[in-house]
Coordinates of C-alpha atoms in Angstrom, one line a residue:
Chain A
X1 CA 139.9 116.8 116.6
X2 CA 143.6 117.0 117.2
X3 CA 144.1 117.6 113.5
X4 CA 142.3 120.9 113.3
X5 CA 144.8 123.1 115.1
X6 CA 147.5 122.9 112.4
X7 CA 145.0 123.4 109.6
X8 CA 143.6 126.8 110.6
X9 CA 145.5 128.5 107.8
X10 CA 143.6 126.6 105.1
X11 CA 140.4 127.7 103.5
X12 CA 137.3 127.6 105.8
X13 CA 135.7 124.7 103.9
X14 CA 138.6 122.4 104.4
X15 CA 138.9 123.1 108.0
X16 CA 135.2 122.6 108.6
X17 CA 135.3 119.3 106.8
X18 CA 138.4 118.0 108.6
X19 CA 137.3 119.2 112.0
X20 CA 134.3 116.9 111.9
X21 CA 136.3 113.9 110.8
X22 CA 138.2 111.9 113.3
X23 CA 141.8 111.0 112.5
X24 CA 142.2 107.6 110.9
X25 CA 143.4 105.7 113.9
X26 CA 140.4 106.8 115.9
X27 CA 138.1 105.6 113.1
X28 CA 139.8 102.2 112.9
X29 CA 139.7 101.7 116.6
X30 CA 135.9 102.5 116.7
X31 CA 135.1 100.3 113.7
X32 CA 137.4 97.6 115.2
X33 CA 135.7 97.6 118.6
X34 CA 132.2 97.5 117.0
X35 CA 133.3 94.6 114.7
X36 CA 135.0 92.5 117.4
X37 CA 132.0 93.0 119.7
X38 CA 129.5 91.9 117.1
X39 CA 131.7 88.9 116.2
X40 CA 132.0 87.7 119.7
X41 CA 128.5 88.4 120.9
X42 CA 126.4 87.9 117.8
X43 CA 128.1 86.2 114.9
X44 CA 130.0 83.6 116.9
X45 CA 126.9 82.3 118.8
X46 CA 124.9 82.2 115.6
X47 CA 127.6 80.0 114.0
X48 CA 127.7 77.8 117.1
X49 CA 123.9 77.3 116.8
X50 CA 124.1 76.3 113.2
X51 CA 127.2 74.1 113.6
X52 CA 125.8 72.4 116.7
X53 CA 122.4 71.9 115.1
X54 CA 124.0 70.1 112.2
X55 CA 126.7 68.2 114.2
X56 CA 124.8 64.9 113.9
X57 CA 124.0 65.4 110.2
X58 CA 121.1 66.6 108.2
X59 CA 119.1 63.5 109.0
X60 CA 119.1 64.1 112.7
X61 CA 118.4 67.8 112.1
X62 CA 115.3 67.0 110.1
X63 CA 114.2 64.5 112.6
X64 CA 114.5 66.9 115.5
X65 CA 112.3 69.4 113.7
X66 CA 109.7 66.9 112.5
X67 CA 109.4 65.3 116.0
X68 CA 105.7 65.5 116.9
X69 CA 106.4 67.3 120.1
X70 CA 108.6 69.8 118.2
X71 CA 105.9 70.2 115.6
X72 CA 103.3 70.9 118.2
X73 CA 105.5 73.5 119.8
X74 CA 105.9 75.2 116.4
X75 CA 102.1 75.1 115.8
X76 CA 101.4 76.5 119.3
X77 CA 103.9 79.3 118.7
X78 CA 102.4 80.3 115.4
X79 CA 98.9 80.0 116.9
X80 CA 99.9 82.4 119.7
X81 CA 101.5 84.8 117.3
X82 CA 98.3 84.7 115.1
X83 CA 96.2 85.8 118.1
X84 CA 98.6 88.1 120.0
X85 CA 99.8 90.2 117.0
X86 CA 96.4 91.1 115.6
X87 CA 95.2 92.0 119.1
X88 CA 98.2 94.3 119.6
X89 CA 97.7 95.7 116.1
X90 CA 94.1 96.8 117.1
X91 CA 95.1 97.9 120.5
X92 CA 98.2 99.7 119.3
X93 CA 96.2 101.6 116.6
X94 CA 93.6 102.6 119.1
X95 CA 96.1 103.7 121.7
X96 CA 98.3 105.6 119.2
X97 CA 95.3 107.2 117.6
X98 CA 93.8 108.5 120.9
X99 CA 97.1 109.6 122.2
X100 CA 98.3 111.5 119.1
X101 CA 95.0 113.0 117.9
X102 CA 93.0 113.8 121.0
X103 CA 93.5 115.4 124.3
X104 CA 92.0 113.7 127.2
X105 CA 92.3 113.4 130.9
X106 CA 94.7 110.7 131.9
X107 CA 96.7 110.8 128.6
X108 CA 100.1 110.8 130.4
X109 CA 99.0 107.9 132.5
X110 CA 98.0 105.9 129.5
X111 CA 101.4 106.6 127.9
X112 CA 103.2 105.4 131.0
X113 CA 101.0 102.3 131.2
X114 CA 101.8 101.4 127.6
X115 CA 105.5 101.3 128.5
X116 CA 104.9 99.1 131.6
X117 CA 105.5 95.8 129.8
X118 CA 108.9 97.1 128.7
X119 CA 110.0 97.9 132.2
X120 CA 108.5 94.9 134.1
X121 CA 110.5 91.7 134.0
X122 CA 108.8 89.1 131.9
X123 CA 108.7 86.7 134.8
X124 CA 106.7 89.2 136.7
X125 CA 104.4 89.6 133.7
X126 CA 103.7 85.9 133.8
X127 CA 103.3 85.8 137.5
X128 CA 100.6 88.5 137.6
X129 CA 98.5 86.3 135.4
X130 CA 99.1 83.3 137.7
X131 CA 98.1 85.5 140.7
X132 CA 95.0 86.6 138.8
X133 CA 93.8 83.5 137.1
X134 CA 95.7 80.7 138.9
X135 CA 93.9 78.2 141.2
X136 CA 94.9 80.3 144.2
X137 CA 94.5 83.5 142.3
X138 CA 91.9 86.3 142.6
X139 CA 89.6 84.9 139.9
X140 CA 90.7 81.3 140.4
X141 CA 87.6 80.0 142.2
X142 CA 85.3 81.7 139.7
X143 CA 87.1 80.2 136.7
X144 CA 87.2 76.8 138.3
X145 CA 83.4 77.0 139.0
X146 CA 82.9 77.5 135.3
X147 CA 85.5 75.0 134.3
X148 CA 87.7 77.6 132.5
X149 CA 91.4 76.9 132.4
X150 CA 93.7 79.8 131.7
X151 CA 96.9 79.1 133.6
X152 CA 98.9 76.1 132.5
X153 CA 96.9 76.2 129.3
X154 CA 96.9 78.0 125.9
X155 CA 94.8 81.0 127.0
X156 CA 97.4 81.9 129.6
X157 CA 100.2 81.7 127.1
X158 CA 98.3 84.0 124.7
X159 CA 97.6 86.5 127.5
X160 CA 101.2 86.6 128.7
X161 CA 102.4 87.0 125.1
X162 CA 99.9 89.9 124.5
X163 CA 101.1 91.5 127.7
X164 CA 104.8 91.5 126.8
X165 CA 104.3 92.6 123.2
X166 CA 101.8 95.2 124.2
X167 CA 103.9 98.3 123.5
X168 CA 105.5 97.6 120.2
X169 CA 102.8 98.7 117.7
X170 CA 101.6 101.7 119.8
X171 CA 105.2 102.8 120.5
X172 CA 106.0 102.7 116.7
X173 CA 102.9 104.5 115.7
X174 CA 102.7 107.3 118.3
X175 CA 105.7 109.3 117.0
X176 CA 104.6 108.8 113.4
X177 CA 101.1 109.9 114.0
X178 CA 102.1 112.8 116.2
X179 CA 104.5 114.2 113.6
X180 CA 101.8 114.0 111.0
X181 CA 99.2 115.9 113.0
X182 CA 95.6 115.8 111.8
X183 CA 95.5 118.3 109.0
X184 CA 95.2 115.7 106.3
X185 CA 92.3 114.0 108.2
X186 CA 90.6 117.4 108.6
X187 CA 91.0 118.0 104.9
X188 CA 89.5 114.7 104.1
X189 CA 86.5 115.3 106.3
X190 CA 85.9 118.7 104.9
X191 CA 86.0 117.2 101.5
X192 CA 83.0 115.0 102.5
X193 CA 84.8 111.8 103.4
X194 CA 83.3 109.7 106.3
X195 CA 85.4 108.8 109.3
X196 CA 85.9 105.3 107.9
X197 CA 86.9 106.5 104.5
X198 CA 89.3 109.0 106.1
X199 CA 90.9 106.2 108.1
X200 CA 91.3 103.8 105.1
X201 CA 92.3 106.3 102.4
X202 CA 94.3 108.9 104.4
X203 CA 95.4 107.8 107.8
X204 CA 96.3 104.2 107.1
X205 CA 98.5 104.9 104.0
X206 CA 100.4 107.5 106.0
X207 CA 101.2 105.1 108.9
X208 CA 101.5 101.9 107.0
X209 CA 105.3 101.6 107.4
X210 CA 105.3 102.3 111.1
X211 CA 102.4 99.9 111.5
X212 CA 104.2 97.1 109.6
X213 CA 107.4 97.8 111.5
X214 CA 105.5 97.5 114.8
X215 CA 103.8 94.3 113.7
X216 CA 107.2 92.7 112.7
X217 CA 108.8 93.7 116.0
X218 CA 105.8 92.4 118.1
X219 CA 105.8 89.1 116.0
X220 CA 109.5 88.6 116.7
X221 CA 109.0 89.2 120.4
X222 CA 105.8 87.0 120.5
X223 CA 107.7 84.1 118.9
X224 CA 110.7 84.4 121.1
X225 CA 109.1 85.2 124.5
X226 CA 110.4 82.9 127.2
X227 CA 110.1 84.3 130.7
X228 CA 106.4 85.3 130.9
X229 CA 105.3 82.3 128.9
X230 CA 107.4 79.9 130.9
X231 CA 105.6 80.9 134.1
X232 CA 102.1 80.4 132.8
X233 CA 102.6 77.5 130.5
X234 CA 103.2 74.5 132.8
X235 CA 105.5 72.9 130.3
X236 CA 103.1 70.2 129.2
X237 CA 104.8 68.5 126.2
X238 CA 102.8 68.6 123.0
X239 CA 100.2 70.8 124.6
X240 CA 101.6 74.0 126.3
X241 CA 105.1 74.2 125.0
X242 CA 106.1 76.9 122.6
X243 CA 109.4 76.8 120.6
X244 CA 111.5 78.6 123.3
X245 CA 110.2 76.3 126.0
X246 CA 110.8 73.3 123.9
X247 CA 114.4 74.3 123.4
X248 CA 114.9 74.7 127.1
X249 CA 113.4 71.2 127.8
X250 CA 115.6 69.6 125.2
X251 CA 118.6 71.4 126.6
X252 CA 117.9 70.4 130.1
X253 CA 117.7 66.8 128.9
X254 CA 121.2 67.1 127.5
X255 CA 119.8 66.7 124.1
X256 CA 122.0 69.5 122.8
X257 CA 121.9 68.8 119.1
X258 CA 118.1 68.6 119.0
X259 CA 117.9 71.8 121.2
X260 CA 120.1 73.7 118.8
X261 CA 118.2 72.3 115.8
X262 CA 114.9 73.7 117.1
X263 CA 116.8 76.9 118.2
X264 CA 118.0 77.3 114.7
X265 CA 114.3 77.5 113.6
X266 CA 113.7 80.4 116.0
X267 CA 116.9 82.0 114.7
X268 CA 115.7 81.6 111.1
X269 CA 112.4 83.3 112.0
X270 CA 114.5 86.1 113.6
X271 CA 116.6 86.5 110.5
X272 CA 113.5 86.7 108.3
X273 CA 112.2 89.4 110.6
X274 CA 115.4 91.4 110.4
X275 CA 115.4 91.1 106.6
X276 CA 111.8 92.1 106.4
X277 CA 112.5 95.0 108.7
X278 CA 115.4 96.4 106.6
X279 CA 113.4 95.8 103.4
X280 CA 110.6 97.9 104.9
X281 CA 113.0 100.6 106.0
X282 CA 114.5 100.9 102.5
X283 CA 111.0 101.1 101.1
X284 CA 110.1 103.9 103.5
X285 CA 113.0 106.1 102.5
X286 CA 112.5 105.6 98.8
X287 CA 111.1 108.7 97.1
X288 CA 107.5 108.2 96.0
Chain B
X1 CA 74.3 137.2 104.3
X2 CA 77.1 134.7 103.5
X3 CA 78.4 133.9 106.9
X4 CA 77.0 135.2 110.2
X5 CA 79.1 134.8 113.3
X6 CA 77.1 135.6 116.4
X7 CA 78.6 136.2 119.9
X8 CA 81.2 133.5 119.7
X9 CA 83.2 132.6 122.9
X10 CA 86.0 130.1 122.9
X11 CA 88.4 129.2 125.7
X12 CA 91.3 126.7 125.7
X13 CA 91.7 125.8 129.4
X14 CA 92.3 129.1 131.0
X15 CA 93.1 131.0 127.8
X16 CA 90.3 133.0 126.4
X17 CA 90.9 132.7 122.6
X18 CA 87.7 134.5 121.5
X19 CA 85.6 136.9 123.5
X20 CA 82.1 137.6 122.2
X21 CA 83.0 137.9 118.6
X22 CA 80.3 138.8 116.1
X23 CA 80.9 139.3 112.4
X24 CA 78.8 139.4 109.2
X25 CA 80.4 138.4 105.9
X26 CA 78.5 139.1 102.7
X27 CA 78.0 136.5 100.0
X28 CA 80.8 136.6 97.5
X29 CA 83.0 138.6 99.7
X30 CA 86.7 138.0 100.3
X31 CA 87.5 138.8 103.9
X32 CA 90.8 138.9 105.7
X33 CA 91.2 138.0 109.4
X34 CA 94.2 140.0 110.3
X35 CA 96.0 139.9 113.6
X36 CA 99.2 139.1 115.5
X37 CA 99.9 135.5 116.4
X38 CA 97.8 134.4 119.3
X39 CA 95.1 136.9 118.5
X40 CA 92.4 134.2 117.9
X41 CA 92.1 134.7 114.2
X42 CA 92.9 131.0 113.3
X43 CA 90.5 129.8 116.1
X44 CA 87.8 131.9 114.5
X45 CA 88.5 130.4 111.1
X46 CA 88.5 126.9 112.5
X47 CA 85.1 127.6 114.3
X48 CA 83.7 128.7 111.0
X49 CA 84.9 125.6 109.4
X50 CA 83.6 123.4 112.1
X51 CA 87.0 122.1 113.2
X52 CA 86.6 123.7 116.6
X53 CA 83.3 124.0 118.5
X54 CA 82.6 127.4 120.1
X55 CA 81.7 127.5 123.8
X56 CA 79.0 130.0 123.1
X57 CA 77.4 131.6 120.1
X58 CA 76.5 130.4 116.7
X59 CA 77.6 130.4 113.1
X60 CA 75.2 130.7 110.2
X61 CA 75.9 130.0 106.5
X62 CA 73.4 131.7 104.2
X63 CA 71.0 132.3 107.2
X64 CA 71.1 128.6 108.2
X65 CA 72.3 127.5 111.5
X66 CA 75.2 125.0 111.0
X67 CA 76.2 124.3 114.5
X68 CA 74.9 120.7 114.4
X69 CA 76.4 119.9 111.0
X70 CA 79.5 117.7 111.0
X71 CA 82.7 118.7 109.2
X72 CA 81.8 116.6 106.2
X73 CA 78.3 118.0 105.9
X74 CA 79.2 121.7 106.0
X75 CA 80.6 121.9 102.5
X76 CA 83.4 124.2 103.3
X77 CA 86.7 124.3 101.4
X78 CA 89.5 124.4 103.9
X79 CA 93.1 125.2 102.8
X80 CA 95.9 124.8 105.3
X81 CA 99.1 126.8 105.5
X82 CA 101.1 123.7 104.9
X83 CA 98.7 122.4 102.2
X84 CA 97.9 119.1 103.9
X85 CA 97.9 117.3 100.6
X86 CA 97.5 113.5 100.7
X87 CA 101.2 112.6 100.2
X88 CA 100.6 109.1 98.8
X89 CA 98.2 110.3 96.1
X90 CA 98.9 112.0 92.8
X91 CA 97.8 115.5 92.0
X92 CA 94.8 114.0 90.1
X93 CA 93.9 111.7 93.0
X94 CA 94.1 114.6 95.5
X95 CA 91.8 116.8 93.5
X96 CA 89.4 114.0 92.7
X97 CA 89.2 112.9 96.4
X98 CA 86.2 115.0 97.3
X99 CA 84.2 113.6 94.4
X100 CA 85.3 110.0 94.7
X101 CA 84.4 109.6 98.4
X102 CA 80.8 110.5 97.8
X103 CA 78.2 107.7 98.3
X104 CA 77.7 105.7 95.2
X105 CA 74.3 107.4 94.4
X106 CA 75.7 110.9 94.4
X107 CA 79.1 110.1 93.0
X108 CA 79.8 111.4 89.4
X109 CA 80.9 108.8 86.9
X110 CA 84.6 108.2 86.3
X111 CA 84.5 110.3 83.1
X112 CA 82.8 113.2 84.9
X113 CA 85.3 113.2 87.7
X114 CA 88.1 113.2 85.2
X115 CA 86.6 116.1 83.3
X116 CA 86.0 118.0 86.5
X117 CA 89.6 117.5 87.7
X118 CA 91.0 118.6 84.4
X119 CA 88.9 121.8 84.5
X120 CA 90.1 122.5 88.0
X121 CA 93.7 121.9 87.2
X122 CA 93.3 124.2 84.2
X123 CA 91.9 126.8 86.6
X124 CA 95.0 126.6 88.9
X125 CA 97.3 126.2 85.8
X126 CA 98.6 122.8 86.8
X127 CA 97.3 120.5 84.0
X128 CA 100.7 119.2 83.2
X129 CA 101.3 118.0 86.7
X130 CA 98.4 115.5 86.8
X131 CA 100.5 112.5 87.7
X132 CA 103.0 114.1 90.0
X133 CA 103.1 113.4 93.7
X134 CA 103.0 116.4 96.1
X135 CA 106.6 115.9 97.0
X136 CA 107.5 116.6 93.4
X137 CA 105.9 120.0 93.4
X138 CA 107.1 123.4 94.6
X139 CA 105.3 125.1 97.5
X140 CA 103.3 127.4 95.3
X141 CA 102.2 124.5 93.1
X142 CA 101.2 122.5 96.2
X143 CA 99.1 125.3 97.5
X144 CA 97.3 125.6 94.1
X145 CA 96.6 121.8 94.2
X146 CA 95.2 122.3 97.7
X147 CA 93.0 125.0 96.4
X148 CA 91.8 123.0 93.4
X149 CA 91.1 120.1 95.8
X150 CA 89.0 122.3 98.0
X151 CA 87.1 123.8 95.0
X152 CA 86.3 120.3 93.7
X153 CA 83.4 119.9 96.1
X154 CA 81.9 123.2 95.0
X155 CA 82.1 124.6 98.6
X156 CA 79.7 127.2 99.8
X157 CA 82.5 129.0 101.5
X158 CA 86.2 128.9 101.1
X159 CA 88.4 129.2 104.2
X160 CA 92.2 129.7 104.0
X161 CA 94.5 129.5 107.0
X162 CA 97.6 131.6 106.3
X163 CA 97.5 130.3 102.7
X164 CA 100.8 131.9 101.7
X165 CA 102.6 131.8 105.0
X166 CA 104.9 129.0 104.0
X167 CA 106.0 130.5 100.6
X168 CA 108.8 132.8 99.8
X169 CA 108.2 136.5 99.2
X170 CA 108.1 136.4 95.4
X171 CA 105.8 133.4 95.0
X172 CA 103.6 134.8 97.7
X173 CA 103.0 138.0 95.8
X174 CA 102.3 136.1 92.5
X175 CA 99.9 133.8 94.2
X176 CA 98.2 136.6 96.0
X177 CA 97.4 138.4 92.7
X178 CA 96.4 135.1 91.2
X179 CA 94.0 134.3 94.1
X180 CA 92.4 137.8 93.7
X181 CA 91.8 137.1 90.0
X182 CA 90.4 133.7 90.8
X183 CA 88.1 135.1 93.4
X184 CA 86.8 137.8 91.0
X185 CA 86.1 134.9 88.6
X186 CA 84.4 132.5 91.0
X187 CA 82.8 134.9 93.5
X188 CA 82.9 132.4 96.2
X189 CA 82.5 133.7 99.8
X190 CA 86.0 133.4 101.2
X191 CA 87.8 134.1 104.5
X192 CA 91.5 134.0 104.9
X193 CA 93.7 134.3 107.9
X194 CA 96.9 136.3 107.8
X195 CA 99.3 138.2 110.0
X196 CA 100.7 139.9 106.9
X197 CA 99.3 143.4 106.7
X198 CA 100.3 144.0 103.1
X199 CA 98.6 140.7 102.1
X200 CA 95.4 141.6 103.9
X201 CA 95.3 145.2 102.5
X202 CA 96.0 144.1 99.0
X203 CA 93.9 141.0 98.7
X204 CA 90.7 141.5 100.8
X205 CA 87.5 143.3 100.1
X206 CA 87.2 143.9 103.8
X207 CA 89.7 143.5 106.6
X208 CA 88.8 142.3 110.1
X209 CA 91.5 143.3 112.6
X210 CA 91.6 140.9 115.6
X211 CA 93.6 141.3 118.8
X212 CA 93.5 139.3 122.0
X213 CA 90.3 137.5 121.0
X214 CA 88.4 140.7 120.1
X215 CA 87.6 142.4 116.8
X216 CA 89.3 145.8 116.9
X217 CA 88.0 147.1 113.6
X218 CA 86.2 145.9 110.5
X219 CA 86.5 147.9 107.2
X220 CA 87.7 148.2 103.7
X221 CA 91.5 148.1 103.5
X222 CA 91.7 151.8 102.9
X223 CA 89.4 152.5 105.9
X224 CA 91.4 150.5 108.4
X225 CA 94.7 151.9 107.1
X226 CA 93.8 155.5 106.9
X227 CA 91.2 155.7 109.6
X228 CA 92.2 153.3 112.3
X229 CA 89.7 153.3 115.2
X230 CA 92.3 152.8 117.9
X231 CA 96.0 152.8 118.6
X232 CA 96.3 149.0 118.2
X233 CA 95.1 149.1 114.7
X234 CA 97.2 152.1 113.9
X235 CA 100.3 150.3 115.3
X236 CA 99.6 147.0 113.7
X237 CA 98.9 148.3 110.2
X238 CA 102.1 150.1 109.6
X239 CA 105.1 152.0 111.0
X240 CA 104.2 154.8 113.3
X241 CA 105.7 157.6 115.3
X242 CA 104.2 158.0 118.7
X243 CA 104.3 161.3 120.6
X244 CA 103.1 161.8 124.1
X245 CA 101.7 165.3 124.5
X246 CA 100.2 167.2 127.4
X247 CA 96.9 169.0 127.1
X248 CA 96.6 172.5 128.5
X249 CA 94.0 175.1 127.8
X250 CA 92.2 173.0 125.2
X251 CA 95.4 172.6 123.2
X252 CA 97.9 169.8 122.9
X253 CA 101.6 170.4 123.3
X254 CA 104.5 168.4 122.0
X255 CA 107.5 170.0 123.6
X256 CA 106.4 173.6 123.4
X257 CA 104.7 173.3 120.0
X258 CA 101.0 173.8 120.3
X259 CA 98.6 171.7 118.3
X260 CA 94.8 172.1 117.9
X261 CA 93.0 169.4 119.9
X262 CA 90.4 167.3 117.9
X263 CA 86.9 167.1 119.2
X264 CA 87.1 163.4 120.3
X265 CA 89.8 164.1 122.8
X266 CA 88.3 165.7 126.0
X267 CA 89.9 169.1 126.7
X268 CA 89.9 168.0 130.4
X269 CA 92.3 165.2 129.6
X270 CA 95.8 165.8 131.0
X271 CA 97.6 164.0 128.2
X272 CA 97.1 162.4 124.8
X273 CA 98.9 160.4 122.3
X274 CA 99.6 161.5 118.7
X275 CA 100.4 159.0 116.0
X276 CA 102.0 160.0 112.7
X277 CA 102.9 157.6 109.9
X278 CA 106.5 158.0 108.6
X279 CA 105.4 158.9 105.1
X280 CA 103.1 161.6 106.2
X281 CA 105.8 164.2 106.9
X282 CA 106.9 167.1 104.7
X283 CA 110.7 167.5 105.0
X284 CA 112.1 171.0 104.7
X285 CA 115.4 172.6 105.2
X286 CA 113.9 175.8 106.5
X287 CA 110.8 175.9 108.6
X288 CA 107.5 177.0 107.0
X289 CA 104.9 177.8 109.7
X290 CA 105.1 176.9 113.3
X291 CA 103.9 173.3 113.1
X292 CA 107.3 171.6 112.4
X293 CA 109.6 169.4 114.4
X294 CA 113.2 170.5 114.3
X295 CA 115.7 167.7 114.3
X296 CA 119.0 166.2 113.3
X297 CA 119.4 163.4 110.9
X298 CA 121.0 160.4 112.6
X299 CA 120.6 157.8 110.0
X300 CA 119.5 157.7 106.3
X301 CA 119.1 154.8 103.9
X302 CA 118.6 155.8 100.3
X303 CA 118.5 152.2 98.9
X304 CA 115.2 151.7 97.2
X305 CA 112.3 153.9 96.0
X306 CA 111.6 155.1 99.6
X307 CA 114.4 156.8 101.6
X308 CA 114.2 156.0 105.3
X309 CA 115.4 158.7 107.7
X310 CA 115.8 158.6 111.4
X311 CA 116.1 161.9 113.2
X312 CA 116.2 163.1 116.8
X313 CA 113.9 166.1 117.5
X314 CA 115.0 169.0 119.6
X315 CA 113.0 167.5 122.5
X316 CA 114.8 164.2 122.2
X317 CA 112.1 162.2 120.4
X318 CA 113.2 159.7 117.7
X319 CA 111.3 160.3 114.5
X320 CA 111.1 158.0 111.6
X321 CA 110.5 159.7 108.3
X322 CA 110.0 158.2 104.8
X323 CA 110.3 160.3 101.6
X324 CA 110.3 159.3 97.9
X325 CA 113.8 159.0 96.5
X326 CA 113.2 161.9 94.1
X327 CA 112.5 164.3 96.9
X328 CA 115.6 163.1 98.6
X329 CA 117.7 164.1 95.6
X330 CA 116.0 167.5 95.4
X331 CA 116.5 168.3 99.1
X332 CA 120.2 167.2 99.0
X333 CA 120.2 166.2 102.7
X334 CA 122.7 164.0 104.4
X335 CA 123.5 162.6 107.8
X336 CA 124.0 165.2 110.5
X337 CA 121.9 167.9 108.7
X338 CA 119.3 169.8 110.7
X339 CA 115.9 169.6 109.0
X340 CA 112.3 170.5 109.8
X341 CA 109.5 168.0 109.4
X342 CA 105.9 169.0 109.2
X343 CA 103.2 166.4 109.8
X344 CA 100.6 166.4 107.1
X345 CA 98.2 164.2 109.1
X346 CA 98.1 163.2 112.7
X347 CA 95.9 160.9 114.7
X348 CA 95.0 161.7 118.3
X349 CA 94.0 159.1 120.9
X350 CA 93.2 159.6 124.5
X351 CA 95.8 158.3 126.8
X352 CA 93.5 155.9 128.7
X353 CA 93.5 153.4 125.8
X354 CA 95.7 150.5 126.8
X355 CA 97.3 148.4 124.1

């Protein structure tokens, strides 16, 4: 910026080039700020987790992870992910499809609704299910009469997780589908393809990266969700505890090493997600 | 009759895209729907294809009502301006698509599909690009793949939406000539949409001029060009000079130059409009007869085979004139000269026609 004034006499190309490049000290300050920030707020905590988890040796680490209660938390988390993510995949596809390819009354409202879980605090997300399905809730007596348990049980956890991960797939797909329009689909239909063939052979290949990306993001969120799940879970050890809830319990019992050991598991899952995500992104940009 | 369009109405919310449009397209004909953007020409094409449903009216293919046929049952070849090729498929897979999605019983064997695709790619001169992806082709090549893909299902009618709109001028001209030859070979009933007058006049057997949801004129290219039925068509199909004239004693006057009034303009009218194409002027240095405009040359561009001249008449009208370069050299005129221009042909329209 400051450097351009003295350089006006040079050829236009050089001026144009230099005028969009900051002077070195600005660059170094910006890079430095970003690096320091990342180190303090990201790298350092990750290291702490790893170091604390291993502070009592590999044996203790393995023990903390293979503890039956911990194992059951892992199983429950994976179970919840296995239900919530496919549900959101189907819902996200349907929502993105209807929003990007059709015009209908209430479209704007639906778009706003999809974003709701992003804007509502997770605790509230959990609470609405308690108010709906809990013993004192609107549907409570009905559920009790039929002996159906949702709150403080696995179904509640699944519902809360679906709610908070609701927008991910749809939000990823809407811009992709909108930018692609429907000309390829129309072409496929005029060529005699059925609606189903059009979806599998034309639509799906076009949106697969966006779809996978959305699935990865919603999986990550589903595994790590604490607030909403905490409200509806009831924290019953070995039954309704997911990994994040188990970490909290261990921490509250001053069992820091075990807490960090289990936390490192979540972190590992997060790292896998990030790696998968960047692998997907590189795949997307590759020329086909 | 190839395609019959009967009293089609179509609105989008409050906007009336088509108003009671009827049109007959003969079997084997190549027809252009020509009009400015927003005129409803693409909507009409999409209704023929079945992509849009009309509010009123019906479409018949070969005297058969097709209103209730779905997009995939209509057997139309539809080609988009931006090709709409399947990005993740090779050229071969794109062209083979229409055949390979058929139900098993009606599907040709792999060998037959292969043979057919090769034939089609030979037809569009792209045999060598079989294994390329659309992103590896130029715009003109992509459009030819799109055409081959549409032809693979042996469509009853071929519909093209601004087929050359996204291509540069040179490729557009080549592809235009190529499409004309292809049509002469295949004789498939075809309709294409364009806003490019030259394209419509050069390519089509008949031109349908559309404006504001209505058909203004239907005719052979030379008919719509030389004998436009109203001022809109005259304006849209080429450059024009417009003169407002007053009508007195059964004669029209531009300035104080009297002109014979044609029979279709009522002698009771107070005023009329006269349209003259720029190339329909005889330029002279001295007036011959009393039917010439006198004027001063304000601008002159002799770059190219046609010389464009702008002059101001003695009554203050701006007149655009085009003469061949040879004539320009013979006349030896330059900016600032006073010349006389005599219209060789004029078109009168009553003043009540609003554009």
